[in-house]
mmCIF file of C-alpha atoms in Angstrom:
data_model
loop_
_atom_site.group_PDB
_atom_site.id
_atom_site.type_symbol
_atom_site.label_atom_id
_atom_site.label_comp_id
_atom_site.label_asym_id
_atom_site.label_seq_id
_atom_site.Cartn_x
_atom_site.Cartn_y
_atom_site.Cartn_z
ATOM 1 C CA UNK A 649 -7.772 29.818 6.947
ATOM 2 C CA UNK A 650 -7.572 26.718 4.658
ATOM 3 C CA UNK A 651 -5.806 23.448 6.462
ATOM 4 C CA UNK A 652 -4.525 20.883 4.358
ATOM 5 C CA UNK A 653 -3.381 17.647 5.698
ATOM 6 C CA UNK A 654 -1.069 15.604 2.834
ATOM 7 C CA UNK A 655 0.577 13.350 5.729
ATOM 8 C CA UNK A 656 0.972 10.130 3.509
ATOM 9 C CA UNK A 657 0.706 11.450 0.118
ATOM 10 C CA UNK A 658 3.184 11.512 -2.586
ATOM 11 C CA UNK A 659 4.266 13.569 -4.938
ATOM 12 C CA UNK A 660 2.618 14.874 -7.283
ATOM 13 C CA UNK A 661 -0.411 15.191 -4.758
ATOM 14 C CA UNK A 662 0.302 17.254 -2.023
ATOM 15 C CA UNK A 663 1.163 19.884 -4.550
ATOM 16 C CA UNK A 664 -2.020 18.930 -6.563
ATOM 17 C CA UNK A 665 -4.136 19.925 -2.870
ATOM 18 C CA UNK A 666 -2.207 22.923 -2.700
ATOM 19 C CA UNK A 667 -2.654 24.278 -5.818
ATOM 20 C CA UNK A 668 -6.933 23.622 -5.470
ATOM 21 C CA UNK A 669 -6.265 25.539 -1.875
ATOM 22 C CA UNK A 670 -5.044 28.731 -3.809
ATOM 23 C CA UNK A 671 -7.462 28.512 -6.400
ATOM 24 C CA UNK A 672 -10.300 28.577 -3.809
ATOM 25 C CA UNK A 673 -8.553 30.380 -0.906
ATOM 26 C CA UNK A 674 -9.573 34.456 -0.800
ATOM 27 C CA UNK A 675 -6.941 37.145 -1.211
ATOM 28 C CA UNK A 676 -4.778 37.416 2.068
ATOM 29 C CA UNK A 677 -6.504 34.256 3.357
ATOM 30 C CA UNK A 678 -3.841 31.853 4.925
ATOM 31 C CA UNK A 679 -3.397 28.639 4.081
ATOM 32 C CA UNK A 680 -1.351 26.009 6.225
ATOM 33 C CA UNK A 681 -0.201 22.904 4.817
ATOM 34 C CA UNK A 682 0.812 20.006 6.353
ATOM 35 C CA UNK A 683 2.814 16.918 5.452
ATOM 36 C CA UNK A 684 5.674 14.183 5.255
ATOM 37 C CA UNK A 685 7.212 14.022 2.293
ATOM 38 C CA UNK A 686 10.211 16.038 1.861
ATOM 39 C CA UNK A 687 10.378 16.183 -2.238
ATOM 40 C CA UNK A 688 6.763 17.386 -1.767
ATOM 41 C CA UNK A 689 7.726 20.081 -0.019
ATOM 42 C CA UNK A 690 10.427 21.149 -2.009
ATOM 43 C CA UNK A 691 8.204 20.954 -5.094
ATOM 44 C CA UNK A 692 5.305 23.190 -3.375
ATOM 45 C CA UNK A 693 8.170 25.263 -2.341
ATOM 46 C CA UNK A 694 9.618 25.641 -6.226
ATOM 47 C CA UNK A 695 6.255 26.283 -7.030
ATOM 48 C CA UNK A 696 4.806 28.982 -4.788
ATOM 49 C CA UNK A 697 8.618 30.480 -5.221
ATOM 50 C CA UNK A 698 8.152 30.637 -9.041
ATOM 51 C CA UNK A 699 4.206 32.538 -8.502
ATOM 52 C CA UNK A 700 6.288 34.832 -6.037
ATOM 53 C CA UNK A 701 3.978 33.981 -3.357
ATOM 54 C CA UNK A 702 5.320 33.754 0.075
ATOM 55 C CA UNK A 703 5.385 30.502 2.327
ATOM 56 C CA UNK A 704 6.992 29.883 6.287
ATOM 57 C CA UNK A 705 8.584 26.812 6.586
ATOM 58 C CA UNK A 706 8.534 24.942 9.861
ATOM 59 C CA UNK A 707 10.244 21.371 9.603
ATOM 60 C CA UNK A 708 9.973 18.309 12.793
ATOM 61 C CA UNK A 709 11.276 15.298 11.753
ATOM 62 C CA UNK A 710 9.953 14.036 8.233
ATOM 63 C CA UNK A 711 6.989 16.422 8.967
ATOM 64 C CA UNK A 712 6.441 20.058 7.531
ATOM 65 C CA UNK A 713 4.196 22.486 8.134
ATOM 66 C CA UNK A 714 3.935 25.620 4.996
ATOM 67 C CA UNK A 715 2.429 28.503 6.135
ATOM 68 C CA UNK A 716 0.882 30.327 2.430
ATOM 69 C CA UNK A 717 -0.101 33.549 2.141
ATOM 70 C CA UNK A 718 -2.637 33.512 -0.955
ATOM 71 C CA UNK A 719 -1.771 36.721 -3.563
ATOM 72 C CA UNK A 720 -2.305 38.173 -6.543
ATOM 73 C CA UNK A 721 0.549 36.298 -7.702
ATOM 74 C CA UNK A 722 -1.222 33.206 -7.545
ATOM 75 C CA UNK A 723 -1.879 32.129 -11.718
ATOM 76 C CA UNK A 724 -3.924 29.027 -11.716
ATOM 77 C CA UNK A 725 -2.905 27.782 -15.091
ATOM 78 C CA UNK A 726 0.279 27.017 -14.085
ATOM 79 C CA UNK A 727 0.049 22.748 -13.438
ATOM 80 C CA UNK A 728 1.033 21.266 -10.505
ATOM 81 C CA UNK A 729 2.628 18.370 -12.618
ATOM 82 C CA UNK A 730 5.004 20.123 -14.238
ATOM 83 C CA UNK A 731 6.757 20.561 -10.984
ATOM 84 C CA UNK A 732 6.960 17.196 -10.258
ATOM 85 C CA UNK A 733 9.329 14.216 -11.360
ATOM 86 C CA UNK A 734 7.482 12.168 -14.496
ATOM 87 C CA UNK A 735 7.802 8.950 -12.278
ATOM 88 C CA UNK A 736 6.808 9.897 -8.787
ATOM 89 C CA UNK A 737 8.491 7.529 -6.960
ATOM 90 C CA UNK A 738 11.886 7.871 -8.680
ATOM 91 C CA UNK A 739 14.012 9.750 -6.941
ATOM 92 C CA UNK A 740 13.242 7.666 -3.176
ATOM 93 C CA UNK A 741 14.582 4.391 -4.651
ATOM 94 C CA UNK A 742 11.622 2.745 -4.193
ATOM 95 C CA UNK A 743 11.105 0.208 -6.582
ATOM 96 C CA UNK A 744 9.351 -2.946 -7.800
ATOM 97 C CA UNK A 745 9.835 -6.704 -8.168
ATOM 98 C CA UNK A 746 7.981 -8.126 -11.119
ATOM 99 C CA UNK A 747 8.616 -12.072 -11.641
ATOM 100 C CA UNK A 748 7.327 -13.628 -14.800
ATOM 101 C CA UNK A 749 8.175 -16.945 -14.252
ATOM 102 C CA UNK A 750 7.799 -19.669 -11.696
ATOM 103 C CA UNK A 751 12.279 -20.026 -12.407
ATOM 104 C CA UNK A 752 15.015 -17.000 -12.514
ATOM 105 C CA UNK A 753 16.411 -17.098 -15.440
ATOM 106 C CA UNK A 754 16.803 -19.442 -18.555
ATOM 107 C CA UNK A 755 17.965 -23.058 -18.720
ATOM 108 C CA UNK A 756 17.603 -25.876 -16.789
ATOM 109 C CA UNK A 757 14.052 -25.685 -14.962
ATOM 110 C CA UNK A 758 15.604 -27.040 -11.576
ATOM 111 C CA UNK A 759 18.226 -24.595 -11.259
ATOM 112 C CA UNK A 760 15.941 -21.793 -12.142
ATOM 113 C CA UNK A 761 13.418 -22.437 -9.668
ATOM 114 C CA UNK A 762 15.759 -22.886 -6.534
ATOM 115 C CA UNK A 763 17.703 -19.654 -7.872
ATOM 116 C CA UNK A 764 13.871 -17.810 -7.420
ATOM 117 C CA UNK A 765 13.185 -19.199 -4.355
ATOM 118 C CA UNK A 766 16.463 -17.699 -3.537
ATOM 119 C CA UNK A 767 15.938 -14.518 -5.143
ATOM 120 C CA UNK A 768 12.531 -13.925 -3.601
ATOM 121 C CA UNK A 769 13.957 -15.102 0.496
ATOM 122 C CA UNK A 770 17.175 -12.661 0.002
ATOM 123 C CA UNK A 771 14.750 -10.158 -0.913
ATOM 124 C CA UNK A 772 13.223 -10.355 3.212
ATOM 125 C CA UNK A 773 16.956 -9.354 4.319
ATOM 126 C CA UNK A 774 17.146 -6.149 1.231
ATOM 127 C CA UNK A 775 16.555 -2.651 2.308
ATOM 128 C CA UNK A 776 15.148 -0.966 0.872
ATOM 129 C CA UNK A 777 12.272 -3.460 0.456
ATOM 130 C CA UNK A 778 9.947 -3.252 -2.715
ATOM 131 C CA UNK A 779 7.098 -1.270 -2.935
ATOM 132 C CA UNK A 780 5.096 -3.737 -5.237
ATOM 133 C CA UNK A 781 5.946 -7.439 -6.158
ATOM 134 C CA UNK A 782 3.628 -7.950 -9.017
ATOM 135 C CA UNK A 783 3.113 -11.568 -10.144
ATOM 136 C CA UNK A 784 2.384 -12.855 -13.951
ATOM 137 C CA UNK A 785 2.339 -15.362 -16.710
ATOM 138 C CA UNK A 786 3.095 -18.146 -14.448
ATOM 139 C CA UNK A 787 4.962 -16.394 -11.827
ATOM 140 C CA UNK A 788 1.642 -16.474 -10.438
ATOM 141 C CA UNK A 789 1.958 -19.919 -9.195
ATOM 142 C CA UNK A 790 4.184 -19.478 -6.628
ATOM 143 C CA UNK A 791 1.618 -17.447 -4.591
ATOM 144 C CA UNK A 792 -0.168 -20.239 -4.101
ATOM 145 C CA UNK A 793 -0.136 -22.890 -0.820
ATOM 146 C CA UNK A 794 2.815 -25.353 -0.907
ATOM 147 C CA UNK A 795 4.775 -22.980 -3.601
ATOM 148 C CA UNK A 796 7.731 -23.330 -1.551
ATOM 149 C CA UNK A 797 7.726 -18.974 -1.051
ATOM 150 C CA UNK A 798 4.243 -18.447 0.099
ATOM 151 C CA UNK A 799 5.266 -17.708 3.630
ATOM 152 C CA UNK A 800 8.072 -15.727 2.959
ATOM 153 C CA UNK A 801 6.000 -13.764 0.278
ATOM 154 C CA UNK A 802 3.271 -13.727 3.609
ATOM 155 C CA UNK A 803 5.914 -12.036 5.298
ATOM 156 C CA UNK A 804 6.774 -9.460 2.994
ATOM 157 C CA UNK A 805 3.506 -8.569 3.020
ATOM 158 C CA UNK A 806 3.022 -7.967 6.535
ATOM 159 C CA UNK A 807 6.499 -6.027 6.109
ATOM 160 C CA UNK A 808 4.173 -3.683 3.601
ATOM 161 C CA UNK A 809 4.936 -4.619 -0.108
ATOM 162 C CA UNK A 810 1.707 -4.967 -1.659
ATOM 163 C CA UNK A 811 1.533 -8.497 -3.644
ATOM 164 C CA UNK A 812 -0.001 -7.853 -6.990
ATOM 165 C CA UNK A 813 -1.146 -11.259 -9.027
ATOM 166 C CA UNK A 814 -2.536 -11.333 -12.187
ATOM 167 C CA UNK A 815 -5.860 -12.205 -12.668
ATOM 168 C CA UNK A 816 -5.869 -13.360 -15.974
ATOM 169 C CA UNK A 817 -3.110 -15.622 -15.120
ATOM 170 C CA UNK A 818 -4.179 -16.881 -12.048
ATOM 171 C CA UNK A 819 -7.584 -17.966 -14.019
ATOM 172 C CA UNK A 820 -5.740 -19.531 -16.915
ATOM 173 C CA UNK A 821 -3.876 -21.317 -14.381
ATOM 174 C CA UNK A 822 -7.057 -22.092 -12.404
ATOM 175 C CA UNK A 823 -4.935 -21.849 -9.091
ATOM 176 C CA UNK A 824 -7.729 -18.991 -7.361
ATOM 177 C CA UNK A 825 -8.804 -21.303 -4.725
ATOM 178 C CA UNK A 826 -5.030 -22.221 -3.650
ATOM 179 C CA UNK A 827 -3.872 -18.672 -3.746
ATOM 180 C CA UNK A 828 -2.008 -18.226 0.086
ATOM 181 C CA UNK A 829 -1.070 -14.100 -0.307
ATOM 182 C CA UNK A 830 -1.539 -11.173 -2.566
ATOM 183 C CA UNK A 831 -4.112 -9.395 -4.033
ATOM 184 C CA UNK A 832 -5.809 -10.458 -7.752
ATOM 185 C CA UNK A 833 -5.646 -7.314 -10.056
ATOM 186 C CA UNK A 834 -6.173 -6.649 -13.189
ATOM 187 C CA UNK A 835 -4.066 -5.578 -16.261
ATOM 188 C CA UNK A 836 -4.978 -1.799 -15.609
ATOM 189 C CA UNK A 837 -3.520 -1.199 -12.068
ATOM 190 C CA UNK A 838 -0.411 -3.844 -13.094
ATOM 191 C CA UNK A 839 0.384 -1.398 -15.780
ATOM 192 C CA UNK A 840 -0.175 1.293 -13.452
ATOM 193 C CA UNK A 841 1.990 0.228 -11.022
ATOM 194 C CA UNK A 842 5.005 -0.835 -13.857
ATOM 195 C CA UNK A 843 4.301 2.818 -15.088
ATOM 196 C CA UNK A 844 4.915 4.443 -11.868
ATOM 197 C CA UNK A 845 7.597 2.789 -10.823
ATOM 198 C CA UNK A 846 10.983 4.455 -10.092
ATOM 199 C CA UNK A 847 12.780 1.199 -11.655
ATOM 200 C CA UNK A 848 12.057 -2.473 -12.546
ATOM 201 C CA UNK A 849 13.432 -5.146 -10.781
ATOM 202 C CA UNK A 850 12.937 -8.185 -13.082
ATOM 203 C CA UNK A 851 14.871 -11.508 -11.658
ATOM 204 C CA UNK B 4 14.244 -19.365 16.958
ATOM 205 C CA UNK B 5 16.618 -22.453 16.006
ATOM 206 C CA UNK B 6 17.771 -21.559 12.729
ATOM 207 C CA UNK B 7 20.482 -23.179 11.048
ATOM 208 C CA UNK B 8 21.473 -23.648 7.712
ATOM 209 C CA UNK B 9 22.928 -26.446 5.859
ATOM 210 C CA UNK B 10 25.325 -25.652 3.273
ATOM 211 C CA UNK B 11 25.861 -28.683 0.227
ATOM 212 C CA UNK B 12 29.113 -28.810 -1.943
ATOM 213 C CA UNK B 13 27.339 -27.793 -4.964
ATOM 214 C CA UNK B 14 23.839 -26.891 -5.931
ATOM 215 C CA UNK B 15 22.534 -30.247 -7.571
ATOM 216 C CA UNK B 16 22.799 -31.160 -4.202
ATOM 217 C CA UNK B 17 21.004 -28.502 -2.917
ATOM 218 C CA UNK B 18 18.115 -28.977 -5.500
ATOM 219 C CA UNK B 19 18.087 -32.559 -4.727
ATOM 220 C CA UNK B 20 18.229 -31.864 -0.942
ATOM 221 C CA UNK B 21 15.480 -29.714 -1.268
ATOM 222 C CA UNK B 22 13.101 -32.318 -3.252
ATOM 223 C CA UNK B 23 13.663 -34.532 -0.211
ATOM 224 C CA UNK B 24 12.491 -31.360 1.934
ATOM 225 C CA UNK B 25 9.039 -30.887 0.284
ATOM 226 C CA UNK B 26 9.034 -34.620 -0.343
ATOM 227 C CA UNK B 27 9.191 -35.724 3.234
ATOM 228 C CA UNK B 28 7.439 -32.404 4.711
ATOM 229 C CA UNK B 29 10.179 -30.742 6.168
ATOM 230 C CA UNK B 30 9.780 -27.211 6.314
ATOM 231 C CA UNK B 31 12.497 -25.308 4.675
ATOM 232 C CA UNK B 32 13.560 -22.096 2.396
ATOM 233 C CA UNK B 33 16.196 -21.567 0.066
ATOM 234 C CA UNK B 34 18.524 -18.853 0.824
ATOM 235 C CA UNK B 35 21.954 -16.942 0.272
ATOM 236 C CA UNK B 36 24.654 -18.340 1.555
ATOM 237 C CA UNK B 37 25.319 -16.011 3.558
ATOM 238 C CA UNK B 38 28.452 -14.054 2.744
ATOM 239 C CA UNK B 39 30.407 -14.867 6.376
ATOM 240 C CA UNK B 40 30.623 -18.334 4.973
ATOM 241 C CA UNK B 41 31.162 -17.896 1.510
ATOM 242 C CA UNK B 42 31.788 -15.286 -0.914
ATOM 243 C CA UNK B 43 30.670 -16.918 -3.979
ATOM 244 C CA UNK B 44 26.979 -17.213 -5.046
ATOM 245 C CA UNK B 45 25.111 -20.045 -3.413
ATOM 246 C CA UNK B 46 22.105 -21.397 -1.725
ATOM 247 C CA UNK B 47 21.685 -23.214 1.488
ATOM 248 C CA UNK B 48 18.891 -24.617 2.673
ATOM 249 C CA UNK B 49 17.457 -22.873 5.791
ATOM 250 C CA UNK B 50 15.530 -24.851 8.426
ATOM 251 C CA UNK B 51 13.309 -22.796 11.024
ATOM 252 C CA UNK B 52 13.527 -25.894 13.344
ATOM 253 C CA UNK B 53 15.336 -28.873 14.571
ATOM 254 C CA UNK B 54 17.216 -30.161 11.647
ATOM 255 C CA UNK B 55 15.322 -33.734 11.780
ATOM 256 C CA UNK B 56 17.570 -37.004 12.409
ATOM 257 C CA UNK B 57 15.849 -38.424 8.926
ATOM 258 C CA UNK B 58 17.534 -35.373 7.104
ATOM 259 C CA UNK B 59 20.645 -36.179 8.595
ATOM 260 C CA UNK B 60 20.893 -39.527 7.063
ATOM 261 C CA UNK B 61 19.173 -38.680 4.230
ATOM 262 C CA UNK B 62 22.345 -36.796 3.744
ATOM 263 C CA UNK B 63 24.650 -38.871 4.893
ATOM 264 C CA UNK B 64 23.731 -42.063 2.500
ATOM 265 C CA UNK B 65 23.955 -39.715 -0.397
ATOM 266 C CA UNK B 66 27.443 -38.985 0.350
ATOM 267 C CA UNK B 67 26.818 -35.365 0.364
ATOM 268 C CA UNK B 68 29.232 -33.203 2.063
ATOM 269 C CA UNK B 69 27.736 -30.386 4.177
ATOM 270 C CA UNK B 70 28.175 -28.324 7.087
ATOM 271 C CA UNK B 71 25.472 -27.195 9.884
ATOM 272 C CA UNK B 72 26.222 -23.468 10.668
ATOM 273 C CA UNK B 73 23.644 -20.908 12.135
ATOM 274 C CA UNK B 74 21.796 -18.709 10.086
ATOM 275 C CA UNK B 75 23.141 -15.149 10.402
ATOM 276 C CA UNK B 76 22.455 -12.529 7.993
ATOM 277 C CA UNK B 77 25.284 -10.484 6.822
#
């Protein structure tokens, strides 16, 4: 028997683990899979329905067990991804903040920087809450001490957005030792992160 | 918590309140107004706190019109 635990995963990767289980388990062997991600589910489901291969369903909550019988019907070049959504995250409505700018909007400077401190306290009382706030050009300076947001972008952390900064910005800036919250990436996982995102949220 | 909000007559006197905030080192944040009190798009300023006596006035001698309300969220 072949366990898999994807408790915390999201799609495409729970079916990704599957799929390896199959291609590894023996003929008849059982393989249980466990999880919490419903569209997972339903996507190892499609899957193992399209091979014709058999699977027991047991549901608690958000957590499933699958219960696989490996087969002959098993073809590994079929791809996990092409069971998935292109944007993983899409369909939950998660989403993520992105702020350019120390102000929201254009015009006059004063306006657009209470209207962001605005923007970014209303987003505390929003649900669902961001996944990501990612931070460039010179949005980056209001992560820093004294911005006027730091500790209600402290508290969205703790809340479980991740706070993505640039770090190209924040040394063009030269702000790194006055940075209160938020994590200093690079251009790589920000475009990552913009890539994967079910939608945009750009204030 | 104390947390009341003060809600100006328009928001160049909420920007300029707010300058006095960070000026005299009164902690504060800029919110909604929250839609119980108005339904138009604002900001208040929220204070976490006793709303200091030196705020008061500060308001008062700039003829600003405002009203203390607590801070519920709708």
């Amino acid at each position: 028997m072949i366990n898999i635990d994807t408790t915390g995963m999201i799609c495409p990767q729970p079916l990704i683990e599957t799929r390896r289980a199959l291609k590894r388990a023996q003929e008849g062997e059982e393989i249980v899979v466990i999880g919490d991600n419903e569209t997972a589910m339903n996507n190892i489901l499609t899957y193992l329905k399209d091979q014709h291969i058999q699977a027991d369903v047991t549901t608690s909550g958000n957590e499933f067990t699958l219960r696989i019988n490996a087969t002959e019907g098993f073809n590994p070049e079929v791809k996990a991804e092409a069971y998935c959504c292109p944007t993983p995250s899409a369909n939950d409505g998660s989403y993520v903040v992105v702020i350019k700018s120390i102000l929201m909007g254009d015009g006059d400077p004063d306006l657009g920087a209470i209207l962001m401190k605005g923007f970014l306290n209303a987003l505390l009382e929003v649900e669902p809450l961001p996944t990501h706030i990612v931070f460039y050009n010179s949005g980056v300076n209001l992560v820093v001490n004294g911005s006027g947001v730091d500790s209600t972008l402290k508290e969205l952390e703790q809340k479980g957005i991740k706070i993505i900064v640039c770090g190209t910005c924040v040394d063009y800036y030269n702000i790194k030792r006055e940075i209160a919250v938020g994590t200093i990436s690079n251009m790589l996982q920000i475009t990552e992160i913009l890539k994967d995102a079910g939608h945009i949220v750009q204030p | 918590m104390t947390e009341t909000i003060i809600i100006l007559q328009n928001i160049r006197q909420v920007i300029k309140t707010e300058k006095w905030c960070v000026n005299n080192l009164v902690d504060h944040k800029i919110v909604p107004v929250p839609k119980e009190y108005s339904s138009e798009c604002g900001m208040c300023i929220l204070i976490q706190s006793e709303i200091p006596e030196s705020l008061i006035s500060y308001l008062e001698e700039s003829n600003f019109t405002f009203q203390i309300k607590d801070y519920k969220t709708a």
